[in-house]
Amino acid sequence: MRLTWPLAGRGEELRLIEAALSDADASGVVISGSAGVGKSRIAREALTGAAARGCELRWVVGTSCGRGIPLGALASWPGLVGDDSLQLVCSVIDSLTAASSAGPVVVGVDDPHLLDDLSMFVLDQVVQRGVAKVLLTLRNDEPIPVAIQELWKLGEFERVDLEPLSPDASAALLSAVLGGSVDPQTARSLWQLTQGNILYLRHMVEQAVTDGHLVEQNGYWQWVGEPDLPHGLVELVETRMGALPDAVGAVVDALAIGEPIELGTLRRIVDPDAVEQADLRGLIRLDDLDGRIEVRLAHPLYGEVRRRRAAATRLRRLRGMLAVELADDGGDVRVLVRRGALRLESDLDPDVELLVRAALGAIALADLALADRLAGAAVRAGGGPEASFLRAHALSWLGRGDEAEELLASVVVAELSDEERARFTYLRASNLLWALADPVRAKEVIDEGAVAVASGLARRSIDAVSAVYWFATDQPDAALEVAKSLVLEELPPIVGAEMAWALATIHGDAGRTAEAVRVAEAGYEIAIRCSDAPHMRFNIADAHVGALVLAGRIADALEVAEWGQGQAADLSMIHV
């Protein structure tokens, strides 16, 4: 579907171009930027503005096919016919710069690096004689030809660097194109994928609207389903990357499945010379992070395209090599999760211990979909109760309560230790209570657990689950009665955090604001160190804000809400 794309987010650049074209001492202006950022569009817009101010316009486009024809790009301004090249050039210059009015002539040249030598000589003469202003568009990701460098030396050119759109400018453009508000997550995802490249964005959005993946729902344009790269965009990106030798392709493929990769690690799993070639081709970028050099692809779409084009066996092999290389890389939970995810889709045999640890790490990073995949693989590889518990936990929080219940119902409870039985009771009762809205069956599971576990920390954990049950069924007095013998900090973190949420809500609703705040603050300490459910802090914050609002402490409530917003932003940025 063809949509109308206004020029957005370029007001300052247009002002600079207009000033350069209006400056009597300037020969013209150079608009520089990477491919697809809108150089040609802003150049034409600037020329339209110049025409409105009385200028006469000429538009020249350099092309690969015209490069071999003398004056091919200037065929629209024919001069005298003959064999005398100098006389022919002078005639073309006169035709190109002849004005039918008193207004100055502005010659716009798109892709001047594709002009033939005689056409470049015409531009040289136009600049030397000062008979017209010249506007050039240049790619900043390619070497500048000598002829264009010499042209700059002949005159006084202003340079305007055109950057990709910022996230805010990209979102504003999307709203203008679609004629309505865009869901913030959708706008953010499209920017992350296109990095503000307008040409890429246009391909993505027009195809998505046509295919029904970008639809208007509840007053917002939202992405539905997984992003699908249009065939035309894939071809465009492949053209940008160019034909890749196999070794260089391996560098891009390794980064496509595992970026960022430390430079030394990358050089161990692919040809080091090919890494340098990929750098020279502008396919990768190197980031210096306190002396640690990390390598990423120059654009996210390079990875998207290569993952679709490369042989699956090659990608599986590279994932396995990278997973092995990362094995000794510190204790960072993100590295642990990356190792698990890479091994999961590699040609290596399953490592149950790694899959279980990585699944727990994915939950800690709030990546529940990945946790489900990792824990599911661990279950299939014989990971035991722990793997089942982790997968059920992820499924329940993902809203797939029926699947979580089916998995937990298959656990042989007679083989569980007291600690495992308490955890099983929490997971199954919580899933029945919250995900499946079945409080009757949840109470049965709690009672069965209480009978099976008579004392100790495991029993106190089950009692805490009982307190949450009474809270959920709107019996606050019963919940407080059970909770009075429990200490939040002595419970398993996930259970203590959930009970803190329940107690903060109960006290807040009853007007006991100070007690609600005390419990909420204790709950934050537990939730922040709780790897099982880092998002539990937001439930507690909801109760905390509610208690403060009911007490009329609006400023304090706003402060807590802003803190929660910051916590959510931090959590969303640490996904692997």
Coordinates of N, CA and C in Angstrom, one line a residue, residues 1-6 41 44 176-179 198-211 214 221 230 232-233 236:
M1 N 0.8 -1.2 0.0 CA 0.0 0.0 0.0 C 0.9 1.2 0.0
R2 N 0.6 2.2 -0.9 CA 1.3 3.4 -1.0 C 0.7 4.4 0.0
L3 N 1.5 4.9 0.9 CA 1.1 5.9 1.8 C 1.7 7.3 1.5
T4 N 1.2 8.3 2.0 CA 1.8 9.7 1.8 C 2.7 9.9 3.0
W5 N 4.0 10.2 2.6 CA 5.0 10.4 3.6 C 5.5 11.9 3.6
P6 N 5.0 12.7 4.5 CA 5.5 14.1 4.6 C 6.9 14.2 5.1
R41 N 15.1 13.4 -0.9 CA 13.8 14.1 -0.6 C 14.0 15.5 0.0
R44 N 15.0 17.9 -2.9 CA 13.9 18.3 -3.7 C 13.0 19.3 -2.9
A176 N 2.0 10.9 11.5 CA 1.5 11.7 10.4 C 1.1 10.8 9.2
V177 N 1.9 9.8 8.9 CA 1.7 8.9 7.8 C 0.4 8.1 8.0
L178 N 0.2 7.6 9.2 CA -0.9 6.7 9.5 C -2.2 7.4 9.8
G179 N -2.0 8.7 10.1 CA -3.2 9.5 10.5 C -3.8 9.2 11.8
I198 N 14.7 6.3 6.9 CA 13.3 6.6 6.4 C 13.0 5.6 5.3
L199 N 13.9 5.3 4.4 CA 13.6 4.3 3.4 C 13.3 2.9 3.9
Y200 N 14.0 2.5 4.9 CA 13.7 1.2 5.5 C 12.4 1.2 6.2
L201 N 12.1 2.3 6.9 CA 10.9 2.5 7.6 C 9.7 2.4 6.7
R202 N 9.8 3.1 5.5 CA 8.7 3.2 4.6 C 8.4 1.8 4.0
H203 N 9.5 1.0 3.7 CA 9.2 -0.4 3.2 C 8.5 -1.2 4.3
M204 N 9.0 -1.1 5.5 CA 8.4 -1.9 6.6 C 6.9 -1.6 6.8
V205 N 6.6 -0.3 6.9 CA 5.3 0.2 7.3 C 4.3 -0.1 6.2
E206 N 4.6 0.2 4.9 CA 3.7 0.0 3.8 C 3.3 -1.4 3.7
Q207 N 4.3 -2.3 3.8 CA 4.0 -3.7 3.6 C 3.2 -4.3 4.8
A208 N 3.6 -3.7 6.0 CA 2.8 -4.2 7.2 C 1.4 -3.8 7.2
V209 N 1.1 -2.6 6.7 CA -0.3 -2.1 6.6 C -1.0 -3.0 5.5
T210 N -0.4 -3.3 4.4 CA -1.0 -4.1 3.4 C -1.3 -5.5 3.9
D211 N -0.3 -6.1 4.7 CA -0.5 -7.5 5.2 C -1.4 -7.6 6.4
L214 N 0.1 -4.2 10.7 CA 0.0 -2.9 11.4 C -1.4 -2.4 11.3
W221 N -2.3 2.7 16.5 CA -1.8 1.8 15.5 C -0.8 0.9 16.2
P230 N 9.7 -7.1 4.1 CA 9.2 -7.2 2.7 C 10.3 -7.6 1.8
G232 N 11.1 -6.6 -1.1 CA 11.9 -5.4 -1.6 C 12.9 -4.9 -0.7
L233 N 12.5 -4.9 0.6 CA 13.5 -4.4 1.6 C 14.7 -5.3 1.8
L236 N 16.9 -4.6 -1.0 CA 17.6 -3.3 -0.8 C 18.7 -3.5 0.2

